[in-house]
Amino acid sequence: MESFRNRLNKNTIPEHVAIIMDGNGRWAAKHGKARVFGHESGVESVRSVVEGAGEIGIKYLTLYAFSTENWDRPKEEVDALMELLVHAIEIETESLMKNNVRLSTIGDIDSMPTKVKEKLERCIDFLNSNTGLNLILALSYSSKWEIVNAVKELVQDVMNNKLKPEIINNELFENYLNTAEIPDPELLIRTSGEYRISNFLLWQIAYSELYFTEKLWPDFRKDDLFEAVFDYQNRERRFGKTSEQLIS
Ligand code: FPP
């Protein structure tokens, strides 16, 4: 079967794709291994998808790597995930550089272990002048946390007379979110056959197309990304309008 890549319309590639990478634990169980083995294998999927996203000209790729709620997992798993992050950043930095990828994060980065923070900062600095894909890692992220924080900052600005409540609108509010400089994702993908948003980018996905696949994250590769983009390209995005209005 021909790769989905060759069937894509180059003119309607989504600018921003966000992914909820799910199913690492089940993938490990399926292979009779510990959960952390699933996370390790998931890094290969990350590599493939980052490469694929760059190849077809996606400008922003946001990966949900660690949620606020993930802190409640058993300590061994949280520690292993943090170690894996440090290791993955070390190993992948060169190839991210070669692929002209820029890196940034959203989420409560201050709550991450110092070692992770330091590695991330160094990697972000190193890749800072790249001009290709913007890879955004959501770490210790949850959308409700992000929105509440935005409200706190906004209220502070109102109290300091920097802002009049009358001028608050969608665009202004978005400036207070972690994603201030990032366009909303046109496409949100979730793997592993779960049909949930799990506190991810709730504001930003107001009009995103949602794509769910049964594949577990460690089995997901760039061709699966291309298939999702192909599916997206064959949908009609109406933004609340009628089909007829879109034609005229
Ligand atoms: C969800 O699977 C996955 C995670 C909580 C972690 C995702 C992390 C990685 C893929 C590795 C590191 C990432 C980068 C960016 C280098 P799950 O554990 O919830 O699976 P389950 O639902 O089957 O239990």
PDB file of C-alpha atoms and ligand atoms in Angstrom:
ATOM      1  CA  MET A   1       0.000   0.000   0.000  1.00  0.00           C
ATOM      2  CA  GLU A   2       1.255   3.438  -0.952  1.00  0.00           C
ATOM      3  CA  SER A   3       2.415   5.537   1.991  1.00  0.00           C
ATOM      4  CA  PHE A   4      -0.063   8.142   3.200  1.00  0.00           C
ATOM      5  CA  ARG A   5       2.710  10.646   2.741  1.00  0.00           C
ATOM      6  CA  ASN A   6       2.298  10.606  -1.049  1.00  0.00           C
ATOM      7  CA  ARG A   7      -1.428  11.138  -0.730  1.00  0.00           C
ATOM      8  CA  LEU A   8      -1.179  14.323   1.330  1.00  0.00           C
ATOM      9  CA  ASN A   9      -2.186  17.698  -0.061  1.00  0.00           C
ATOM     10  CA  LYS A  10       0.883  19.878   0.491  1.00  0.00           C
ATOM     11  CA  ASN A  11      -1.271  23.016   0.605  1.00  0.00           C
ATOM     12  CA  THR A  12      -3.378  21.994   3.577  1.00  0.00           C
ATOM     13  CA  ILE A  13      -0.830  20.543   5.980  1.00  0.00           C
ATOM     14  CA  PRO A  14      -1.930  21.535   9.517  1.00  0.00           C
ATOM     15  CA  GLU A  15       0.318  24.148  11.048  1.00  0.00           C
ATOM     16  CA  HIS A  16       0.017  22.665  14.547  1.00  0.00           C
ATOM     17  CA  VAL A  17      -0.579  19.039  15.558  1.00  0.00           C
ATOM     18  CA  ALA A  18      -0.931  18.031  19.217  1.00  0.00           C
ATOM     19  CA  ILE A  19      -0.628  14.448  20.429  1.00  0.00           C
ATOM     20  CA  ILE A  20      -1.763  12.651  23.574  1.00  0.00           C
ATOM     21  CA  MET A  21       0.738   9.787  23.619  1.00  0.00           C
ATOM     22  CA  ASP A  22      -1.121   7.005  25.401  1.00  0.00           C
ATOM     23  CA  GLY A  23      -0.805   3.252  25.830  1.00  0.00           C
ATOM     24  CA  ASN A  24       2.814   2.781  26.889  1.00  0.00           C
ATOM     25  CA  GLY A  25       1.836   0.766  29.964  1.00  0.00           C
ATOM     26  CA  ARG A  26      -0.528  -1.523  28.046  1.00  0.00           C
ATOM     27  CA  TRP A  27       2.072  -2.014  25.319  1.00  0.00           C
ATOM     28  CA  ALA A  28       4.590  -3.122  27.953  1.00  0.00           C
ATOM     29  CA  ALA A  29       2.067  -5.490  29.569  1.00  0.00           C
ATOM     30  CA  LYS A  30       1.301  -6.969  26.147  1.00  0.00           C
ATOM     31  CA  HIS A  31       4.993  -7.741  25.793  1.00  0.00           C
ATOM     32  CA  GLY A  32       5.250  -9.116  29.345  1.00  0.00           C
ATOM     33  CA  LYS A  33       7.503  -6.251  30.426  1.00  0.00           C
ATOM     34  CA  ALA A  34       7.526  -3.569  33.143  1.00  0.00           C
ATOM     35  CA  ARG A  35       5.693  -0.312  32.366  1.00  0.00           C
ATOM     36  CA  VAL A  36       8.927   1.636  32.022  1.00  0.00           C
ATOM     37  CA  PHE A  37       9.827  -0.531  29.023  1.00  0.00           C
ATOM     38  CA  GLY A  38       6.737   0.890  27.310  1.00  0.00           C
ATOM     39  CA  HIS A  39       7.887   4.436  28.014  1.00  0.00           C
ATOM     40  CA  GLU A  40      11.358   3.639  26.652  1.00  0.00           C
ATOM     41  CA  SER A  41       9.860   2.258  23.478  1.00  0.00           C
ATOM     42  CA  GLY A  42       7.651   5.348  23.300  1.00  0.00           C
ATOM     43  CA  VAL A  43      10.760   7.462  22.784  1.00  0.00           C
ATOM     44  CA  GLU A  44      11.300   5.720  19.418  1.00  0.00           C
ATOM     45  CA  SER A  45       7.804   6.773  18.402  1.00  0.00           C
ATOM     46  CA  VAL A  46       8.605  10.341  19.460  1.00  0.00           C
ATOM     47  CA  ARG A  47      11.714  10.276  17.252  1.00  0.00           C
ATOM     48  CA  SER A  48       9.807   8.962  14.240  1.00  0.00           C
ATOM     49  CA  VAL A  49       6.913  11.400  14.634  1.00  0.00           C
ATOM     50  CA  VAL A  50       9.201  14.418  15.120  1.00  0.00           C
ATOM     51  CA  GLU A  51      11.052  13.451  11.938  1.00  0.00           C
ATOM     52  CA  GLY A  52       7.814  12.895  10.033  1.00  0.00           C
ATOM     53  CA  ALA A  53       6.298  16.177  11.197  1.00  0.00           C
ATOM     54  CA  GLY A  54       9.358  18.053   9.930  1.00  0.00           C
ATOM     55  CA  GLU A  55       9.286  16.184   6.623  1.00  0.00           C
ATOM     56  CA  ILE A  56       5.741  17.240   5.731  1.00  0.00           C
ATOM     57  CA  GLY A  57       6.144  20.827   6.958  1.00  0.00           C
ATOM     58  CA  ILE A  58       4.153  20.839  10.191  1.00  0.00           C
ATOM     59  CA  LYS A  59       5.363  23.961  12.051  1.00  0.00           C
ATOM     60  CA  TYR A  60       4.337  23.074  15.625  1.00  0.00           C
ATOM     61  CA  LEU A  61       4.128  19.665  17.282  1.00  0.00           C
ATOM     62  CA  THR A  62       2.984  19.512  20.903  1.00  0.00           C
ATOM     63  CA  LEU A  63       3.502  16.250  22.771  1.00  0.00           C
ATOM     64  CA  TYR A  64       1.779  15.516  26.091  1.00  0.00           C
ATOM     65  CA  ALA A  65       4.776  13.913  27.799  1.00  0.00           C
ATOM     66  CA  PHE A  66       3.846  14.295  31.478  1.00  0.00           C
ATOM     67  CA  SER A  67       0.623  15.585  33.006  1.00  0.00           C
ATOM     68  CA  THR A  68       0.097  17.233  36.379  1.00  0.00           C
ATOM     69  CA  GLU A  69      -1.893  14.105  37.296  1.00  0.00           C
ATOM     70  CA  ASN A  70       1.048  11.829  36.363  1.00  0.00           C
ATOM     71  CA  TRP A  71       2.793  12.939  39.574  1.00  0.00           C
ATOM     72  CA  ASP A  72       0.343  10.625  41.390  1.00  0.00           C
ATOM     73  CA  ARG A  73       1.782   7.504  39.734  1.00  0.00           C
ATOM     74  CA  PRO A  74       4.015   5.183  41.803  1.00  0.00           C
ATOM     75  CA  LYS A  75       7.279   6.912  42.679  1.00  0.00           C
ATOM     76  CA  GLU A  76       9.385   4.352  40.760  1.00  0.00           C
ATOM     77  CA  GLU A  77       7.486   5.082  37.567  1.00  0.00           C
ATOM     78  CA  VAL A  78       7.714   8.871  38.008  1.00  0.00           C
ATOM     79  CA  ASP A  79      11.466   8.596  38.703  1.00  0.00           C
ATOM     80  CA  ALA A  80      11.936   6.342  35.686  1.00  0.00           C
ATOM     81  CA  LEU A  81      10.055   8.779  33.457  1.00  0.00           C
ATOM     82  CA  MET A  82      12.207  11.686  34.668  1.00  0.00           C
ATOM     83  CA  GLU A  83      15.377   9.653  34.041  1.00  0.00           C
ATOM     84  CA  LEU A  84      14.087   8.745  30.628  1.00  0.00           C
ATOM     85  CA  LEU A  85      13.453  12.389  29.809  1.00  0.00           C
ATOM     86  CA  VAL A  86      16.983  13.369  30.809  1.00  0.00           C
ATOM     87  CA  HIS A  87      18.399  10.488  28.802  1.00  0.00           C
ATOM     88  CA  ALA A  88      16.200  11.157  25.757  1.00  0.00           C
ATOM     89  CA  ILE A  89      17.206  14.834  25.700  1.00  0.00           C
ATOM     90  CA  GLU A  90      20.907  13.845  25.878  1.00  0.00           C
ATOM     91  CA  ILE A  91      20.600  11.290  23.105  1.00  0.00           C
ATOM     92  CA  GLU A  92      18.284  13.223  20.787  1.00  0.00           C
ATOM     93  CA  THR A  93      19.732  16.747  20.904  1.00  0.00           C
ATOM     94  CA  GLU A  94      22.140  16.157  17.988  1.00  0.00           C
ATOM     95  CA  SER A  95      19.498  14.733  15.692  1.00  0.00           C
ATOM     96  CA  LEU A  96      17.070  17.511  16.657  1.00  0.00           C
ATOM     97  CA  MET A  97      19.814  19.948  15.623  1.00  0.00           C
ATOM     98  CA  LYS A  98      20.369  18.126  12.334  1.00  0.00           C
ATOM     99  CA  ASN A  99      16.631  18.239  11.663  1.00  0.00           C
ATOM    100  CA  ASN A 100      16.502  21.996  12.363  1.00  0.00           C
ATOM    101  CA  VAL A 101      14.054  21.494  15.264  1.00  0.00           C
ATOM    102  CA  ARG A 102      13.421  24.146  17.926  1.00  0.00           C
ATOM    103  CA  LEU A 103      12.366  23.046  21.380  1.00  0.00           C
ATOM    104  CA  SER A 104      10.130  24.649  23.981  1.00  0.00           C
ATOM    105  CA  THR A 105       7.928  23.545  26.865  1.00  0.00           C
ATOM    106  CA  ILE A 106       4.541  24.273  28.326  1.00  0.00           C
ATOM    107  CA  GLY A 107       3.521  23.370  31.863  1.00  0.00           C
ATOM    108  CA  ASP A 108       4.777  23.866  35.385  1.00  0.00           C
ATOM    109  CA  ILE A 109       8.450  23.400  34.540  1.00  0.00           C
ATOM    110  CA  ASP A 110       9.467  24.699  37.971  1.00  0.00           C
ATOM    111  CA  SER A 111       8.000  21.549  39.491  1.00  0.00           C
ATOM    112  CA  MET A 112      10.312  19.303  37.444  1.00  0.00           C
ATOM    113  CA  PRO A 113      13.477  17.883  39.043  1.00  0.00           C
ATOM    114  CA  THR A 114      16.504  20.195  38.727  1.00  0.00           C
ATOM    115  CA  LYS A 115      18.322  17.730  36.506  1.00  0.00           C
ATOM    116  CA  VAL A 116      15.469  17.663  33.978  1.00  0.00           C
ATOM    117  CA  LYS A 117      15.149  21.459  34.078  1.00  0.00           C
ATOM    118  CA  GLU A 118      18.874  21.955  33.466  1.00  0.00           C
ATOM    119  CA  LYS A 119      18.999  19.503  30.565  1.00  0.00           C
ATOM    120  CA  LEU A 120      15.946  21.079  29.034  1.00  0.00           C
ATOM    121  CA  GLU A 121      17.273  24.628  29.377  1.00  0.00           C
ATOM    122  CA  ARG A 122      20.559  23.662  27.751  1.00  0.00           C
ATOM    123  CA  CYS A 123      18.841  21.849  24.914  1.00  0.00           C
ATOM    124  CA  ILE A 124      16.371  24.713  24.349  1.00  0.00           C
ATOM    125  CA  ASP A 125      19.265  27.215  24.200  1.00  0.00           C
ATOM    126  CA  PHE A 126      21.270  25.003  21.855  1.00  0.00           C
ATOM    127  CA  LEU A 127      18.386  24.634  19.390  1.00  0.00           C
ATOM    128  CA  ASN A 128      17.202  28.207  19.766  1.00  0.00           C
ATOM    129  CA  SER A 129      18.167  29.518  16.322  1.00  0.00           C
ATOM    130  CA  ASN A 130      16.689  26.619  14.381  1.00  0.00           C
ATOM    131  CA  THR A 131      13.928  27.484  11.946  1.00  0.00           C
ATOM    132  CA  GLY A 132      12.162  24.190  11.205  1.00  0.00           C
ATOM    133  CA  LEU A 133       9.657  22.315  13.344  1.00  0.00           C
ATOM    134  CA  ASN A 134       8.809  23.768  16.768  1.00  0.00           C
ATOM    135  CA  LEU A 135       8.655  20.822  19.144  1.00  0.00           C
ATOM    136  CA  ILE A 136       6.713  21.666  22.290  1.00  0.00           C
ATOM    137  CA  LEU A 137       6.846  19.281  25.232  1.00  0.00           C
ATOM    138  CA  ALA A 138       3.962  19.503  27.684  1.00  0.00           C
ATOM    139  CA  LEU A 139       5.578  18.667  31.019  1.00  0.00           C
ATOM    140  CA  SER A 140       3.831  18.759  34.362  1.00  0.00           C
ATOM    141  CA  TYR A 141       1.062  20.267  32.289  1.00  0.00           C
ATOM    142  CA  SER A 142      -2.656  20.379  32.761  1.00  0.00           C
ATOM    143  CA  SER A 143      -5.034  22.685  31.019  1.00  0.00           C
ATOM    144  CA  LYS A 144      -7.008  23.662  34.121  1.00  0.00           C
ATOM    145  CA  TRP A 145      -3.732  24.577  35.853  1.00  0.00           C
ATOM    146  CA  GLU A 146      -2.785  26.702  32.844  1.00  0.00           C
ATOM    147  CA  ILE A 147      -6.152  28.471  32.711  1.00  0.00           C
ATOM    148  CA  VAL A 148      -6.265  29.177  36.456  1.00  0.00           C
ATOM    149  CA  ASN A 149      -2.738  30.588  36.275  1.00  0.00           C
ATOM    150  CA  ALA A 150      -3.726  32.784  33.355  1.00  0.00           C
ATOM    151  CA  VAL A 151      -6.702  34.100  35.361  1.00  0.00           C
ATOM    152  CA  LYS A 152      -4.475  34.845  38.356  1.00  0.00           C
ATOM    153  CA  GLU A 153      -2.042  36.861  36.225  1.00  0.00           C
ATOM    154  CA  LEU A 154      -4.812  38.660  34.445  1.00  0.00           C
ATOM    155  CA  VAL A 155      -6.512  39.612  37.721  1.00  0.00           C
ATOM    156  CA  GLN A 156      -3.164  40.872  39.005  1.00  0.00           C
ATOM    157  CA  ASP A 157      -2.805  43.107  35.944  1.00  0.00           C
ATOM    158  CA  VAL A 158      -6.325  44.448  36.480  1.00  0.00           C
ATOM    159  CA  MET A 159      -5.546  45.157  40.148  1.00  0.00           C
ATOM    160  CA  ASN A 160      -2.338  46.949  39.150  1.00  0.00           C
ATOM    161  CA  ASN A 161      -4.336  49.097  36.706  1.00  0.00           C
ATOM    162  CA  LYS A 162      -2.417  47.694  33.753  1.00  0.00           C
ATOM    163  CA  LEU A 163      -5.600  46.374  32.235  1.00  0.00           C
ATOM    164  CA  LYS A 164      -9.239  47.424  32.103  1.00  0.00           C
ATOM    165  CA  PRO A 165     -11.706  44.494  32.451  1.00  0.00           C
ATOM    166  CA  GLU A 166     -13.788  45.893  29.542  1.00  0.00           C
ATOM    167  CA  ILE A 167     -11.049  45.125  27.038  1.00  0.00           C
ATOM    168  CA  ILE A 168     -10.697  41.445  28.002  1.00  0.00           C
ATOM    169  CA  ASN A 169     -11.561  39.250  25.036  1.00  0.00           C
ATOM    170  CA  ASN A 170     -10.437  35.873  23.626  1.00  0.00           C
ATOM    171  CA  GLU A 171      -7.276  37.242  22.020  1.00  0.00           C
ATOM    172  CA  LEU A 172      -6.202  39.090  25.124  1.00  0.00           C
ATOM    173  CA  PHE A 173      -6.865  36.091  27.371  1.00  0.00           C
ATOM    174  CA  GLU A 174      -4.777  33.859  25.101  1.00  0.00           C
ATOM    175  CA  ASN A 175      -1.751  36.047  25.775  1.00  0.00           C
ATOM    176  CA  TYR A 176      -1.821  34.778  29.353  1.00  0.00           C
ATOM    177  CA  LEU A 177      -1.732  31.102  28.401  1.00  0.00           C
ATOM    178  CA  ASN A 178       1.495  29.076  28.091  1.00  0.00           C
ATOM    179  CA  THR A 179       0.745  28.812  24.382  1.00  0.00           C
ATOM    180  CA  ALA A 180       0.640  32.599  23.856  1.00  0.00           C
ATOM    181  CA  GLU A 181       2.911  32.573  20.807  1.00  0.00           C
ATOM    182  CA  ILE A 182       1.591  29.318  19.366  1.00  0.00           C
ATOM    183  CA  PRO A 183      -1.354  28.948  16.963  1.00  0.00           C
ATOM    184  CA  ASP A 184      -4.161  26.619  18.078  1.00  0.00           C
ATOM    185  CA  PRO A 185      -3.753  23.028  16.883  1.00  0.00           C
ATOM    186  CA  GLU A 186      -5.856  22.156  13.856  1.00  0.00           C
ATOM    187  CA  LEU A 187      -5.487  18.475  14.708  1.00  0.00           C
ATOM    188  CA  LEU A 188      -5.367  16.596  18.014  1.00  0.00           C
ATOM    189  CA  ILE A 189      -4.364  12.929  17.972  1.00  0.00           C
ATOM    190  CA  ARG A 190      -4.836  10.444  20.812  1.00  0.00           C
ATOM    191  CA  THR A 191      -3.474   6.917  20.663  1.00  0.00           C
ATOM    192  CA  SER A 192      -4.519   3.703  22.432  1.00  0.00           C
ATOM    193  CA  GLY A 193      -8.256   3.715  21.790  1.00  0.00           C
ATOM    194  CA  GLU A 194      -9.147   6.036  24.672  1.00  0.00           C
ATOM    195  CA  TYR A 195     -11.654   8.755  23.832  1.00  0.00           C
ATOM    196  CA  ARG A 196     -10.712  11.447  26.306  1.00  0.00           C
ATOM    197  CA  ILE A 197      -8.949  14.809  26.334  1.00  0.00           C
ATOM    198  CA  SER A 198      -7.424  14.319  29.801  1.00  0.00           C
ATOM    199  CA  ASN A 199      -6.972  17.967  30.702  1.00  0.00           C
ATOM    200  CA  PHE A 200      -4.917  18.782  27.585  1.00  0.00           C
ATOM    201  CA  LEU A 201      -5.137  22.154  25.785  1.00  0.00           C
ATOM    202  CA  LEU A 202      -8.826  22.592  26.618  1.00  0.00           C
ATOM    203  CA  TRP A 203      -8.954  26.212  25.485  1.00  0.00           C
ATOM    204  CA  GLN A 204      -6.779  25.701  22.415  1.00  0.00           C
ATOM    205  CA  ILE A 205      -8.696  22.758  20.928  1.00  0.00           C
ATOM    206  CA  ALA A 206     -12.023  24.584  20.744  1.00  0.00           C
ATOM    207  CA  TYR A 207     -12.108  23.988  16.960  1.00  0.00           C
ATOM    208  CA  SER A 208      -9.491  21.262  16.535  1.00  0.00           C
ATOM    209  CA  GLU A 209     -10.264  18.116  14.599  1.00  0.00           C
ATOM    210  CA  LEU A 210      -9.962  15.091  16.891  1.00  0.00           C
ATOM    211  CA  TYR A 211      -8.367  11.867  15.671  1.00  0.00           C
ATOM    212  CA  PHE A 212      -8.384   8.695  17.732  1.00  0.00           C
ATOM    213  CA  THR A 213      -6.482   5.549  16.869  1.00  0.00           C
ATOM    214  CA  GLU A 214      -6.402   2.124  18.494  1.00  0.00           C
ATOM    215  CA  LYS A 215      -2.614   1.964  18.077  1.00  0.00           C
ATOM    216  CA  LEU A 216      -0.660   2.051  21.317  1.00  0.00           C
ATOM    217  CA  TRP A 217       1.903   4.863  21.406  1.00  0.00           C
ATOM    218  CA  PRO A 218       5.021   2.633  21.110  1.00  0.00           C
ATOM    219  CA  ASP A 219       3.572   1.229  17.852  1.00  0.00           C
ATOM    220  CA  PHE A 220       2.843   4.677  16.403  1.00  0.00           C
ATOM    221  CA  ARG A 221       5.216   5.829  13.655  1.00  0.00           C
ATOM    222  CA  LYS A 222       5.493   8.699  11.196  1.00  0.00           C
ATOM    223  CA  ASP A 223       3.266   6.900   8.682  1.00  0.00           C
ATOM    224  CA  ASP A 224       0.516   6.814  11.322  1.00  0.00           C
ATOM    225  CA  LEU A 225       0.956  10.582  11.657  1.00  0.00           C
ATOM    226  CA  PHE A 226       0.626  10.928   7.875  1.00  0.00           C
ATOM    227  CA  GLU A 227      -2.540   8.819   7.992  1.00  0.00           C
ATOM    228  CA  ALA A 228      -4.003  11.101  10.678  1.00  0.00           C
ATOM    229  CA  VAL A 229      -3.117  14.189   8.614  1.00  0.00           C
ATOM    230  CA  PHE A 230      -4.671  12.567   5.526  1.00  0.00           C
ATOM    231  CA  ASP A 231      -7.857  11.909   7.518  1.00  0.00           C
ATOM    232  CA  TYR A 232      -7.826  15.525   8.727  1.00  0.00           C
ATOM    233  CA  GLN A 233      -7.440  16.812   5.157  1.00  0.00           C
ATOM    234  CA  ASN A 234     -10.572  14.993   4.134  1.00  0.00           C
ATOM    235  CA  ARG A 235     -12.761  16.624   6.743  1.00  0.00           C
ATOM    236  CA  GLU A 236     -14.783  19.777   6.357  1.00  0.00           C
ATOM    237  CA  ARG A 237     -13.937  22.385   8.977  1.00  0.00           C
ATOM    238  CA  ARG A 238     -16.944  24.640   9.414  1.00  0.00           C
ATOM    239  CA  PHE A 239     -16.164  26.643  12.572  1.00  0.00           C
ATOM    240  CA  GLY A 240     -19.881  26.832  13.323  1.00  0.00           C
ATOM    241  CA  LYS A 241     -20.844  27.894   9.777  1.00  0.00           C
ATOM    242  CA  THR A 242     -22.832  25.927   7.207  1.00  0.00           C
ATOM    243  CA  SER A 243     -21.257  24.005   4.303  1.00  0.00           C
ATOM    244  CA  GLU A 244     -22.837  26.477   1.849  1.00  0.00           C
ATOM    245  CA  GLN A 245     -21.211  29.439   3.579  1.00  0.00           C
ATOM    246  CA  LEU A 246     -17.816  27.802   3.212  1.00  0.00           C
ATOM    247  CA  ILE A 247     -18.223  27.496  -0.580  1.00  0.00           C
ATOM    248  CA  SER A 248     -19.367  31.092  -1.167  1.00  0.00           C
TER     249      SER A 248
HETATM  250  C1  FPP B   1       1.053   7.407  28.550  1.00  0.00           C
HETATM  251  O1  FPP B   1       1.055   6.001  28.582  1.00  0.00           O
HETATM  252  C2  FPP B   1       2.408   7.947  28.428  1.00  0.00           C
HETATM  253  C3  FPP B   1       3.058   8.708  29.353  1.00  0.00           C
HETATM  254  C4  FPP B   1       2.458   9.078  30.642  1.00  0.00           C
HETATM  255  C5  FPP B   1       4.431   9.199  29.158  1.00  0.00           C
HETATM  256  C6  FPP B   1       4.842   9.540  27.762  1.00  0.00           C
HETATM  257  C7  FPP B   1       6.308   9.609  27.706  1.00  0.00           C
HETATM  258  C8  FPP B   1       7.077   9.152  26.688  1.00  0.00           C
HETATM  259  C9  FPP B   1       6.549   8.602  25.436  1.00  0.00           C
HETATM  260  C10 FPP B   1       8.553   9.147  26.799  1.00  0.00           C
HETATM  261  C11 FPP B   1       9.282  10.430  26.944  1.00  0.00           C
HETATM  262  C12 FPP B   1       8.897  11.495  26.030  1.00  0.00           C
HETATM  263  C13 FPP B   1       9.731  12.321  25.350  1.00  0.00           C
HETATM  264  C14 FPP B   1       9.158  13.538  24.777  1.00  0.00           C
HETATM  265  C15 FPP B   1      11.173  12.057  25.116  1.00  0.00           C
HETATM  266  P1  FPP B   1       0.461   5.283  29.875  1.00  0.00           P
HETATM  267  O2  FPP B   1       1.604   5.003  30.797  1.00  0.00           O
HETATM  268  O3  FPP B   1      -0.646   6.087  30.444  1.00  0.00           O
HETATM  269  O4  FPP B   1      -0.084   3.941  29.246  1.00  0.00           O
HETATM  270  P2  FPP B   1      -1.345   3.081  29.745  1.00  0.00           P
HETATM  271  O5  FPP B   1      -2.549   3.955  29.602  1.00  0.00           O
HETATM  272  O6  FPP B   1      -1.354   1.929  28.801  1.00  0.00           O
HETATM  273  O7  FPP B   1      -1.058   2.683  31.160  1.00  0.00           O
END
